[in-house]
PDB file of C-alpha atoms and ligand atoms in Angstrom:
ATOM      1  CA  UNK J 148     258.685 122.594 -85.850  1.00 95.00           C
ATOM      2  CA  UNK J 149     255.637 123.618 -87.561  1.00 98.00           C
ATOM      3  CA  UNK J 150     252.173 122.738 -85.664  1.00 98.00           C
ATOM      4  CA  UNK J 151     249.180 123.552 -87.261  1.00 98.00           C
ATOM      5  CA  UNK J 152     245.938 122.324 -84.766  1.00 98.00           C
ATOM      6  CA  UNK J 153     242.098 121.106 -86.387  1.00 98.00           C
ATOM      7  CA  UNK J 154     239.223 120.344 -85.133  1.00 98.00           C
ATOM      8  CA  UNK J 155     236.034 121.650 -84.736  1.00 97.00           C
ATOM      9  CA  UNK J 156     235.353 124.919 -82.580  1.00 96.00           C
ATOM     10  CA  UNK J 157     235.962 123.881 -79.190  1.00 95.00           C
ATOM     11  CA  UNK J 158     237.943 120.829 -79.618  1.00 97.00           C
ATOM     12  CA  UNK J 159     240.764 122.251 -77.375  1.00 97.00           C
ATOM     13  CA  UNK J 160     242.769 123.354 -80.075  1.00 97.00           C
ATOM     14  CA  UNK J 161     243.832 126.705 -78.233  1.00 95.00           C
ATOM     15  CA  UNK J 162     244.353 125.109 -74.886  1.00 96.00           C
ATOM     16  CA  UNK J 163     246.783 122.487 -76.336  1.00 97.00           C
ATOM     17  CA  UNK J 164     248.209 125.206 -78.494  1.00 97.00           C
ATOM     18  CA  UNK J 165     249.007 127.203 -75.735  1.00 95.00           C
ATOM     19  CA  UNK J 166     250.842 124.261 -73.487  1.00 96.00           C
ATOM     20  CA  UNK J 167     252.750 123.044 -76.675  1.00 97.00           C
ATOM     21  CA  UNK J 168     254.291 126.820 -77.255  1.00 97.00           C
ATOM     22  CA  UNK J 169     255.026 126.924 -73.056  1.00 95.00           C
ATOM     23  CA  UNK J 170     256.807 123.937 -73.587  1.00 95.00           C
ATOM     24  CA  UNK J 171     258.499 123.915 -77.051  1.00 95.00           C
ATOM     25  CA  UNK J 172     259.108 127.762 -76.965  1.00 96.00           C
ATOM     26  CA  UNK J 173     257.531 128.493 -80.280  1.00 97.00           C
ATOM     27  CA  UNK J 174     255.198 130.758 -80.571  1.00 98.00           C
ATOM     28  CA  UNK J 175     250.832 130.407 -80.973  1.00 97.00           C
ATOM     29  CA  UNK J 176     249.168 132.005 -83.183  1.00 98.00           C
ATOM     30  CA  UNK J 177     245.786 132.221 -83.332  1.00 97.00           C
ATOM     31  CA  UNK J 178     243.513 133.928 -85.966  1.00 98.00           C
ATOM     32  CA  UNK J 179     240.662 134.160 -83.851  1.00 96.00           C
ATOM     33  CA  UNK J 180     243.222 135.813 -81.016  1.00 94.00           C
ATOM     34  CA  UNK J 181     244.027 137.926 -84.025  1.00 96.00           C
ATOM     35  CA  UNK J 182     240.908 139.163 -85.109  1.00 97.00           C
ATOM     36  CA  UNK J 183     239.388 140.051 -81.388  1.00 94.00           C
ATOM     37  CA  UNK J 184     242.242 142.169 -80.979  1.00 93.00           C
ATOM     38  CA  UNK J 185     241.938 143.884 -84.033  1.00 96.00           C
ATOM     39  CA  UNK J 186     237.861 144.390 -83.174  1.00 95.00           C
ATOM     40  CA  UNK J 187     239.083 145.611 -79.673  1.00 93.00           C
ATOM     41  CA  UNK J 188     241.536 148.096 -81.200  1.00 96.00           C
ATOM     42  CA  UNK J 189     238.629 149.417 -83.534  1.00 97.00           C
ATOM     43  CA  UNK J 190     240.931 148.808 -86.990  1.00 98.00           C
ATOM     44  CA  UNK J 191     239.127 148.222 -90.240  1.00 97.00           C
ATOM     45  CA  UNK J 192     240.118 144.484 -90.366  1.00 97.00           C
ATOM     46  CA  UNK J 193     238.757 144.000 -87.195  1.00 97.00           C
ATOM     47  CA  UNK J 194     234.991 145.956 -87.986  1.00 98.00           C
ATOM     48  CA  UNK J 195     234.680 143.612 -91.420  1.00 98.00           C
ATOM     49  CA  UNK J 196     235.957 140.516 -89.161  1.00 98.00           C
ATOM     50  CA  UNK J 197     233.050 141.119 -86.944  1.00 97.00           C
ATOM     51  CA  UNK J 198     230.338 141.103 -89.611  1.00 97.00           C
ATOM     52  CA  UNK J 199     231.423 137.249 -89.974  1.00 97.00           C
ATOM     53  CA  UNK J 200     232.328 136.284 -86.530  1.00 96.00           C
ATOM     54  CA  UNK J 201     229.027 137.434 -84.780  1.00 94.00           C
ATOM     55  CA  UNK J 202     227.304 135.056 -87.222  1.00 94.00           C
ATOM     56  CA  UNK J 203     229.445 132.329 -86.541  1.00 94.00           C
ATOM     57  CA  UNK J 204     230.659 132.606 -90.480  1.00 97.00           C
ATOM     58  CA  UNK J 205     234.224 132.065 -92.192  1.00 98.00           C
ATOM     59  CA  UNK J 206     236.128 135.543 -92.545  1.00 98.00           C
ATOM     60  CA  UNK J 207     236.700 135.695 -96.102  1.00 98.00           C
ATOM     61  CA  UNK J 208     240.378 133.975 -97.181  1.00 97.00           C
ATOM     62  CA  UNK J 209     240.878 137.471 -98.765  1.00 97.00           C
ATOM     63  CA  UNK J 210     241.268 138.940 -95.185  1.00 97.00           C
ATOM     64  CA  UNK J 211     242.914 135.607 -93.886  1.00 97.00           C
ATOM     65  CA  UNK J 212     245.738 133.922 -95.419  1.00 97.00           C
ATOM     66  CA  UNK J 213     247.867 137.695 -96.158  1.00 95.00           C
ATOM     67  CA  UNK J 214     247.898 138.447 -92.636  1.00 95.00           C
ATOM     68  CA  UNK J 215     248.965 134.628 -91.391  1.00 97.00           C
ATOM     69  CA  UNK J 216     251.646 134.239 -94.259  1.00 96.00           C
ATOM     70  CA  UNK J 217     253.061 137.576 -93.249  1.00 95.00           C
ATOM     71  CA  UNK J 218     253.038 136.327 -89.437  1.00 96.00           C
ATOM     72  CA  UNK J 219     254.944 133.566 -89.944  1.00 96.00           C
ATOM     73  CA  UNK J 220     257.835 135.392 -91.922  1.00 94.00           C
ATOM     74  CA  UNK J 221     258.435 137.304 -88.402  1.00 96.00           C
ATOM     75  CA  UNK J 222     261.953 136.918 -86.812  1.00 96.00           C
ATOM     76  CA  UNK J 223     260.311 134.824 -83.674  1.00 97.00           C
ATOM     77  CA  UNK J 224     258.953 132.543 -86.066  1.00 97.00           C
ATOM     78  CA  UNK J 225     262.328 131.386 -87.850  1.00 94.00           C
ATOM     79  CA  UNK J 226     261.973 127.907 -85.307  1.00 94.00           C
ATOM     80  CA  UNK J 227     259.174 127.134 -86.175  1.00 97.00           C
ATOM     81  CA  UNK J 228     255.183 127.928 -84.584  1.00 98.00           C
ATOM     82  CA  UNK J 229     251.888 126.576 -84.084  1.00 98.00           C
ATOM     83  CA  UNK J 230     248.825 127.384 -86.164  1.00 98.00           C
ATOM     84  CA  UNK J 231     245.216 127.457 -84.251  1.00 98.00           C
ATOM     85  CA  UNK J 232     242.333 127.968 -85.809  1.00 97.00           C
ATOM     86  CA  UNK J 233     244.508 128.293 -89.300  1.00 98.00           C
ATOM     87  CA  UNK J 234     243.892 127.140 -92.174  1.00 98.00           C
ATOM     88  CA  UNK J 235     240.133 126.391 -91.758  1.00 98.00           C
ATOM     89  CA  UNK J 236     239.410 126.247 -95.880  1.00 98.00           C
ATOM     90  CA  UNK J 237     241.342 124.567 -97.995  1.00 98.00           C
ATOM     91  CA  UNK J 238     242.292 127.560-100.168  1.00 98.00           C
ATOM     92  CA  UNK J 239     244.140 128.830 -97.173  1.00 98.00           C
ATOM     93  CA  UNK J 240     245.785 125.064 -96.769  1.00 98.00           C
ATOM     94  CA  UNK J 241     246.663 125.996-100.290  1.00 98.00           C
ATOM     95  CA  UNK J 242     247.973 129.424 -99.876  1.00 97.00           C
ATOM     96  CA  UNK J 243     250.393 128.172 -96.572  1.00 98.00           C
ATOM     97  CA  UNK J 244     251.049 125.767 -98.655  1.00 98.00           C
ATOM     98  CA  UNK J 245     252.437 127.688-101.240  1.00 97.00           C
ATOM     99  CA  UNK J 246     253.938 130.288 -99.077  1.00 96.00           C
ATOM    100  CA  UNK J 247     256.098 127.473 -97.098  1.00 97.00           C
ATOM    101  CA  UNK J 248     257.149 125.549-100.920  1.00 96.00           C
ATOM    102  CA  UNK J 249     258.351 128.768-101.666  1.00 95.00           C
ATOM    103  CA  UNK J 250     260.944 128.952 -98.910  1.00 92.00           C
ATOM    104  CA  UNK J 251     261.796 124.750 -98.892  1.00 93.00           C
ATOM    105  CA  UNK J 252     259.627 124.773 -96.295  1.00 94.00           C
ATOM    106  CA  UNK J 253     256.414 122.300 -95.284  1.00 96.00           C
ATOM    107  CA  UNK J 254     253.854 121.750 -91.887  1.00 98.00           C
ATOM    108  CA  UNK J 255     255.785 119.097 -89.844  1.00 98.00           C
ATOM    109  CA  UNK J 256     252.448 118.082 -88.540  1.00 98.00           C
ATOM    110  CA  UNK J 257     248.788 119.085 -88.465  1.00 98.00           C
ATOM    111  CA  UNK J 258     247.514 117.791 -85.215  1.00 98.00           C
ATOM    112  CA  UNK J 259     243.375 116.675 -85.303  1.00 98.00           C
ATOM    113  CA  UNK J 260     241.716 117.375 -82.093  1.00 98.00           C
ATOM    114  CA  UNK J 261     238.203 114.398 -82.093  1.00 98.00           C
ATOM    115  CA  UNK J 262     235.516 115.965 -80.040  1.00 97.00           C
ATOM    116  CA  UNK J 263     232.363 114.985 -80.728  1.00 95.00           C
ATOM    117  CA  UNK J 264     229.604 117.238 -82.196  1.00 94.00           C
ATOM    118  CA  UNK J 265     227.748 116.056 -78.656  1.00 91.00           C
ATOM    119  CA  UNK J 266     230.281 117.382 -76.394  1.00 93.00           C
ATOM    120  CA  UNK J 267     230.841 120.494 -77.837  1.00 92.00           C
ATOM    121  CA  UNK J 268     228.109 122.862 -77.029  1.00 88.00           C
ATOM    122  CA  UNK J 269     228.790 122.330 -73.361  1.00 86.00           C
ATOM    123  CA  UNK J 270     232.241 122.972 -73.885  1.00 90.00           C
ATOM    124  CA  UNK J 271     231.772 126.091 -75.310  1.00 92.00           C
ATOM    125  CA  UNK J 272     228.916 127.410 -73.272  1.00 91.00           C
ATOM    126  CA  UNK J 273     231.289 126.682 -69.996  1.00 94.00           C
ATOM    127  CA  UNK J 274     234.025 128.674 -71.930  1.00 94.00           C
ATOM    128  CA  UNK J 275     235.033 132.042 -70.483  1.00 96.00           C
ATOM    129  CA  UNK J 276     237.741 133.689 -72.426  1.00 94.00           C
ATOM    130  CA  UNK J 277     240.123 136.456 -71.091  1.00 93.00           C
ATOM    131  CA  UNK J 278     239.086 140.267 -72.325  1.00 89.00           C
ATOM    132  CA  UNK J 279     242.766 140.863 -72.192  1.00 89.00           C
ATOM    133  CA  UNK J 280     245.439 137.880 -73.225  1.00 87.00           C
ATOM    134  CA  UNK J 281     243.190 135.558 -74.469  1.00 84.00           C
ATOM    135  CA  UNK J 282     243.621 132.862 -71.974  1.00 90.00           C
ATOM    136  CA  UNK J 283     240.651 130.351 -71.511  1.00 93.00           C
ATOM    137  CA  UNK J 284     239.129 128.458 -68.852  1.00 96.00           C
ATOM    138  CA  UNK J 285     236.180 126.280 -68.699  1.00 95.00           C
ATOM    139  CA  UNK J 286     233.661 126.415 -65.671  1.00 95.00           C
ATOM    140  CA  UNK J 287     233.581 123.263 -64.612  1.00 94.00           C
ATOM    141  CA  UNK J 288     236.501 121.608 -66.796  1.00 93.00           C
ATOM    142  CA  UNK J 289     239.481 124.674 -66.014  1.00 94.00           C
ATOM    143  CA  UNK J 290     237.897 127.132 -63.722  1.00 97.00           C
ATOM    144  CA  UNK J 291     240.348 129.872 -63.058  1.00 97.00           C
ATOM    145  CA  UNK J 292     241.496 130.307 -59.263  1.00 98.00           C
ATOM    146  CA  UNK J 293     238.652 133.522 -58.821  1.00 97.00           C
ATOM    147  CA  UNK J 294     235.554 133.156 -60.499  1.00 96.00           C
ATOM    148  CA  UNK J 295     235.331 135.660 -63.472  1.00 96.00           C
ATOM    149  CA  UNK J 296     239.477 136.581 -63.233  1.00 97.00           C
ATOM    150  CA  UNK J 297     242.015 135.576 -65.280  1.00 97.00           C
ATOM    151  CA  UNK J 298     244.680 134.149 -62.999  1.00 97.00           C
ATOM    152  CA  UNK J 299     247.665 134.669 -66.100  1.00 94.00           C
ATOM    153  CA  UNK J 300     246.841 138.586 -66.305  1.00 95.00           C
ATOM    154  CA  UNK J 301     243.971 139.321 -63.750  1.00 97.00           C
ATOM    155  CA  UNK J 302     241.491 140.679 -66.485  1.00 96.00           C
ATOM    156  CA  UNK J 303     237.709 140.046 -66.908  1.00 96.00           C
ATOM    157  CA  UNK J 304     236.667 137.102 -68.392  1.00 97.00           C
ATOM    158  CA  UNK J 305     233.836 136.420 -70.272  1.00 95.00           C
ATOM    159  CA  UNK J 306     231.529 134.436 -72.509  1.00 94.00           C
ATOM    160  CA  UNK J 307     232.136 135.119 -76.113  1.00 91.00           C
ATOM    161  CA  UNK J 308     229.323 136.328 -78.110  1.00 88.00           C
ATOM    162  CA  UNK J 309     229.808 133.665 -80.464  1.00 91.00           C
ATOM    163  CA  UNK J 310     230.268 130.559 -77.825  1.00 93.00           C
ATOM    164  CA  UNK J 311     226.389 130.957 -77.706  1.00 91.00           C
ATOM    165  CA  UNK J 312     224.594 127.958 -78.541  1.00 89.00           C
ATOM    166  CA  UNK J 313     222.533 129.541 -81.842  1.00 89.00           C
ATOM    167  CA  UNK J 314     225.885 130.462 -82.968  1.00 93.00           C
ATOM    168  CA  UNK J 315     227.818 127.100 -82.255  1.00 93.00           C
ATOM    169  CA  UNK J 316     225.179 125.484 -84.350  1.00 93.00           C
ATOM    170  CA  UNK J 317     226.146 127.638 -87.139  1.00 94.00           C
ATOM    171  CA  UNK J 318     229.800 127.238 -86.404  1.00 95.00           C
ATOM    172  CA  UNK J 319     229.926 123.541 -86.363  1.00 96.00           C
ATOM    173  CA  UNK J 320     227.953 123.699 -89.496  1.00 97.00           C
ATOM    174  CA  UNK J 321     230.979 125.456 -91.135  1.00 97.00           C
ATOM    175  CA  UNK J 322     233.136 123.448 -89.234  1.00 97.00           C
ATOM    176  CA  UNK J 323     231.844 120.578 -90.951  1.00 97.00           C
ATOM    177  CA  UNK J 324     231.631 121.867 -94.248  1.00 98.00           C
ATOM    178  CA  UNK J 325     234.798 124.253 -94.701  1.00 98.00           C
ATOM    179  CA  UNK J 326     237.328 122.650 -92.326  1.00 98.00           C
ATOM    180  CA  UNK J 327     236.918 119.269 -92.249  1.00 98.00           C
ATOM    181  CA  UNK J 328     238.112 118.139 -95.768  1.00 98.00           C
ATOM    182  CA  UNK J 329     241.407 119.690 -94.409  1.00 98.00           C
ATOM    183  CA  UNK J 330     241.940 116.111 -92.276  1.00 98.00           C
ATOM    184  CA  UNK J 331     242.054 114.354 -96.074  1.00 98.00           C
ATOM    185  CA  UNK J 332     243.853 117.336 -97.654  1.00 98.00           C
ATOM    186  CA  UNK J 333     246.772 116.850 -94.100  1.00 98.00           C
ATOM    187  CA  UNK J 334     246.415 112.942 -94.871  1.00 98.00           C
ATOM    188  CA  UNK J 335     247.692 112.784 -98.075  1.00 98.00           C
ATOM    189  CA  UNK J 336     250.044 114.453 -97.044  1.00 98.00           C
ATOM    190  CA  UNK J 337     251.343 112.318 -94.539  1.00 98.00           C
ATOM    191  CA  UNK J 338     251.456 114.547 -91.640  1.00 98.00           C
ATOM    192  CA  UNK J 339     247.337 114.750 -89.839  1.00 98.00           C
ATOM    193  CA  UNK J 340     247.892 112.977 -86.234  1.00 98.00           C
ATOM    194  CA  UNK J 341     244.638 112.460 -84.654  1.00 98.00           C
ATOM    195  CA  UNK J 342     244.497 112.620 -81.159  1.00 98.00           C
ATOM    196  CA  UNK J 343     241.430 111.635 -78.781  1.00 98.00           C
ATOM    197  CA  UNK J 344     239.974 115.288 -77.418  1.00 98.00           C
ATOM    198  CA  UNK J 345     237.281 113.919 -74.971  1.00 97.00           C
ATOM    199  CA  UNK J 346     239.813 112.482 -72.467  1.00 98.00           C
ATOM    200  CA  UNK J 347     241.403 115.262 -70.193  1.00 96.00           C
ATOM    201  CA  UNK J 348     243.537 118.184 -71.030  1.00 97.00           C
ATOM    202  CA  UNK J 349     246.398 116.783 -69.366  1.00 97.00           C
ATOM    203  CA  UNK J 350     245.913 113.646 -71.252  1.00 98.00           C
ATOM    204  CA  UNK J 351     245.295 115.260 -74.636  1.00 98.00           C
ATOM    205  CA  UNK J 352     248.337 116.670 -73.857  1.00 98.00           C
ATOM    206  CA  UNK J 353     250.646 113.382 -73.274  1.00 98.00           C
ATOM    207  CA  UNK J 354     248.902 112.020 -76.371  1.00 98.00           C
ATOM    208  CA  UNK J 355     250.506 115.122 -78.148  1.00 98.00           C
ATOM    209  CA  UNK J 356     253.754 115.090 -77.116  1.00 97.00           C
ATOM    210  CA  UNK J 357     254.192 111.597 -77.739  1.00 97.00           C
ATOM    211  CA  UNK J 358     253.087 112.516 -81.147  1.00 96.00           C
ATOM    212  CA  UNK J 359     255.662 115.046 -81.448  1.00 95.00           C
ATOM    213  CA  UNK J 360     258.352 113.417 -79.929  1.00 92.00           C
ATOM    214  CA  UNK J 361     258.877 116.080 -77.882  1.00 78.00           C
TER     215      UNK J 361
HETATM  216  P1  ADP R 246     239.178 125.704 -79.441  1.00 55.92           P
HETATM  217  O1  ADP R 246     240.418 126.569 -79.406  1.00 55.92           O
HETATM  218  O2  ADP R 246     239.367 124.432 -80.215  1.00 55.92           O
HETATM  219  O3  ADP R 246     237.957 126.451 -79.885  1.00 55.92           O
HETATM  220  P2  ADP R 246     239.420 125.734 -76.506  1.00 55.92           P
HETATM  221  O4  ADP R 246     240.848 125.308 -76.300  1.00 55.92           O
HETATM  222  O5  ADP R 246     239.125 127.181 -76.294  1.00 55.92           O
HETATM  223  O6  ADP R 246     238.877 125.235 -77.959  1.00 55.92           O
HETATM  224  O7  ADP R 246     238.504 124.809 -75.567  1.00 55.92           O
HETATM  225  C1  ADP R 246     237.081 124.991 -75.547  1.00 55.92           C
HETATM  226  C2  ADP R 246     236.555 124.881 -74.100  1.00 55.92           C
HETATM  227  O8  ADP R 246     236.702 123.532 -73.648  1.00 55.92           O
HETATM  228  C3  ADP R 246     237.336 125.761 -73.114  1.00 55.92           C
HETATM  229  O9  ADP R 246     236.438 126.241 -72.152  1.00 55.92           O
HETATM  230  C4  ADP R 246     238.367 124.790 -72.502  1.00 55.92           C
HETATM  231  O10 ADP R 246     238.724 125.186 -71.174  1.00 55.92           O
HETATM  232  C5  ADP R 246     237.596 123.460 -72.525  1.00 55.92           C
HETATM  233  N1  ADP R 246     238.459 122.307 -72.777  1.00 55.92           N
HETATM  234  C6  ADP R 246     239.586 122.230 -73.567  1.00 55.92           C
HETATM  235  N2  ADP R 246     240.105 120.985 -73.551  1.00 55.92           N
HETATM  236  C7  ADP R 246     239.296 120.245 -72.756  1.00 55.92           C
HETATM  237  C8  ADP R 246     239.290 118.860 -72.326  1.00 55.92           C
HETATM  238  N3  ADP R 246     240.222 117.981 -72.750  1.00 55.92           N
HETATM  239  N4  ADP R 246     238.286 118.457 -71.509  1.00 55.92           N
HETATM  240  C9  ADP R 246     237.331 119.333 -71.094  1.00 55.92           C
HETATM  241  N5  ADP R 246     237.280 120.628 -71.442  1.00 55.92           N
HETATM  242  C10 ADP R 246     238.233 121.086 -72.265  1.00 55.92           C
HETATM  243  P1  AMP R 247     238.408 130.858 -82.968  1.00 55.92           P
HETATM  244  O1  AMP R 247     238.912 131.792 -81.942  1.00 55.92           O
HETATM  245  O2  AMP R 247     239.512 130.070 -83.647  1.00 55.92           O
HETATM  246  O3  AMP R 247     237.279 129.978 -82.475  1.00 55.92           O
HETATM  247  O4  AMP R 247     237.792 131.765 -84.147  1.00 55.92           O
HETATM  248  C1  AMP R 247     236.682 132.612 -83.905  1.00 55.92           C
HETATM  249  C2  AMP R 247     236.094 133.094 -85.226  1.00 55.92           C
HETATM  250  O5  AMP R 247     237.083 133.865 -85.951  1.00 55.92           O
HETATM  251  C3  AMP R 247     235.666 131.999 -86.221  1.00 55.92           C
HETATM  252  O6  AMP R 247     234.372 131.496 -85.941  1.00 55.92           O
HETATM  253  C4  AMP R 247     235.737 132.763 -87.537  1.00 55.92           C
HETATM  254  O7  AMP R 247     234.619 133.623 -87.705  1.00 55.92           O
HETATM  255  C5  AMP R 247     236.973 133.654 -87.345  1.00 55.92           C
HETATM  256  N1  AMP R 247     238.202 132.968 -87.816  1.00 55.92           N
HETATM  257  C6  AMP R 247     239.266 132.559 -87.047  1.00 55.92           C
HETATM  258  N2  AMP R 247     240.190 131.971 -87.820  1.00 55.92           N
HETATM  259  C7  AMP R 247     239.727 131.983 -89.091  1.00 55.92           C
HETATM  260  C8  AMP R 247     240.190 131.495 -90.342  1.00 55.92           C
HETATM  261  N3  AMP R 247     241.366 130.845 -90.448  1.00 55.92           N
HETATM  262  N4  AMP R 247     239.433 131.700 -91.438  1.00 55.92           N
HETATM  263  C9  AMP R 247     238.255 132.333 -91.367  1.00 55.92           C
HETATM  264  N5  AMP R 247     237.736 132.791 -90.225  1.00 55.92           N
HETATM  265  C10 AMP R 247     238.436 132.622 -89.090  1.00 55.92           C
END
């Protein structure tokens, strides 16, 4: 099956993404995931990524869609995955698109997280993300079992840079602008689900599956 999640930063596309691969056995992959590693490890992809992330701005398509469609060619990906954070413009819609018609492939579904603009500073001001596997938790919604540890791998967590609220603004800006027109370009397509992201994770979650059938 092939998942792809939307919705704006801090819907709970990563947390859902993350239960759905525990329990389907595909794998997540997350751009954003992507690119901190690759500023972590110091690589040149990761030091232009930067420039854009810190200013809560789109990393160009140029640097995007190559590195996803050559992700999703990998042996672990031959039953299918899920998508987070990917494709956020419709030229990358386009170029998965075209990558996937290429093979006889398409997205089985693209899976719209509704949040709110409203809710979603708080959400991502409570976020603390894991320095090391890229968990999440939430201070009051998820907090992990020790304040400040990551109960998957026991590293640091922290606030991202860009889960400050000057940046979210910008973010949901883009969100709003870039990403959205992705739930007409999924629609026509027959495949956008939209599922209600203010209710609880576990709910979201049911409200998924059922979606899925899984
Ligand atoms: P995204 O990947 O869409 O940016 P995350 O999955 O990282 O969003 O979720 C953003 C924040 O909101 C995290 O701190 C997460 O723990 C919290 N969160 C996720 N889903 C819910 C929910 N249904 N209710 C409350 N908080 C949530
Ligand atoms: P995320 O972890 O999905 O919230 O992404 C964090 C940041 O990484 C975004 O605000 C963008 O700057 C960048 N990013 C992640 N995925 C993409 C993408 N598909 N296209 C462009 N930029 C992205």
């Amino acid at each position: 099956m092939k998942i792809i999640m939307l919705g704006a930063p801090g819907a709970g596309k990563g947390t859902q993404a993350k239960m759905i691969a525990d329990k389907c056995g595909i794998p997540h992959i997350s751009t954003g995931d992507i690119f901190r590693a690759n500023i972590k490890n110091g690589t040149e992809l990761g030091a232009k990524a930067k420039e854009y992330m810190d200013k809560g701005l789109l990393v160009p398509d140029e640097l995007t869609c190559g590195l996803v469609v050559d992700r999703i060619q990998a042996e672990d990906c031959k039953d299918g995955y899920i998508l987070d954070g990917f494709p956020r413009t419709i030229p990358q819609a386009e170029a998965l698109e075209e990558a996937l018609n290429k093979i006889g492939q398409r997205v089985d579904f693209a899976i719209n997280i509704d949040v709110p603009d409203e809710n979603i500073i708080s959400r991502m001001s409570g976020r603390r993300a894991c320095t090391s596997c890229g968990a999440t938790y939430h201070v009051v919604f998820n907090p992990p079992k020790k304040e400040g540890i990551c109960d998957d791998c026991g590293a640091e967590l922290v606030l991202r840079d860009d889960d400050k609220p000057e940046t979210v603004k910008n973010r949901l800006r883009v969100y709003h602008d870039q990403t959205q027109p992705l739930i007409d370009f999924y629609s026509a397509r027959d495949v956008l689900r939209t599922v209600d992201g203010t209710q609880s994770m576990e709910k979201v979650f049911d409200d998924i599956l059922k979606v899925l059938g899984a």
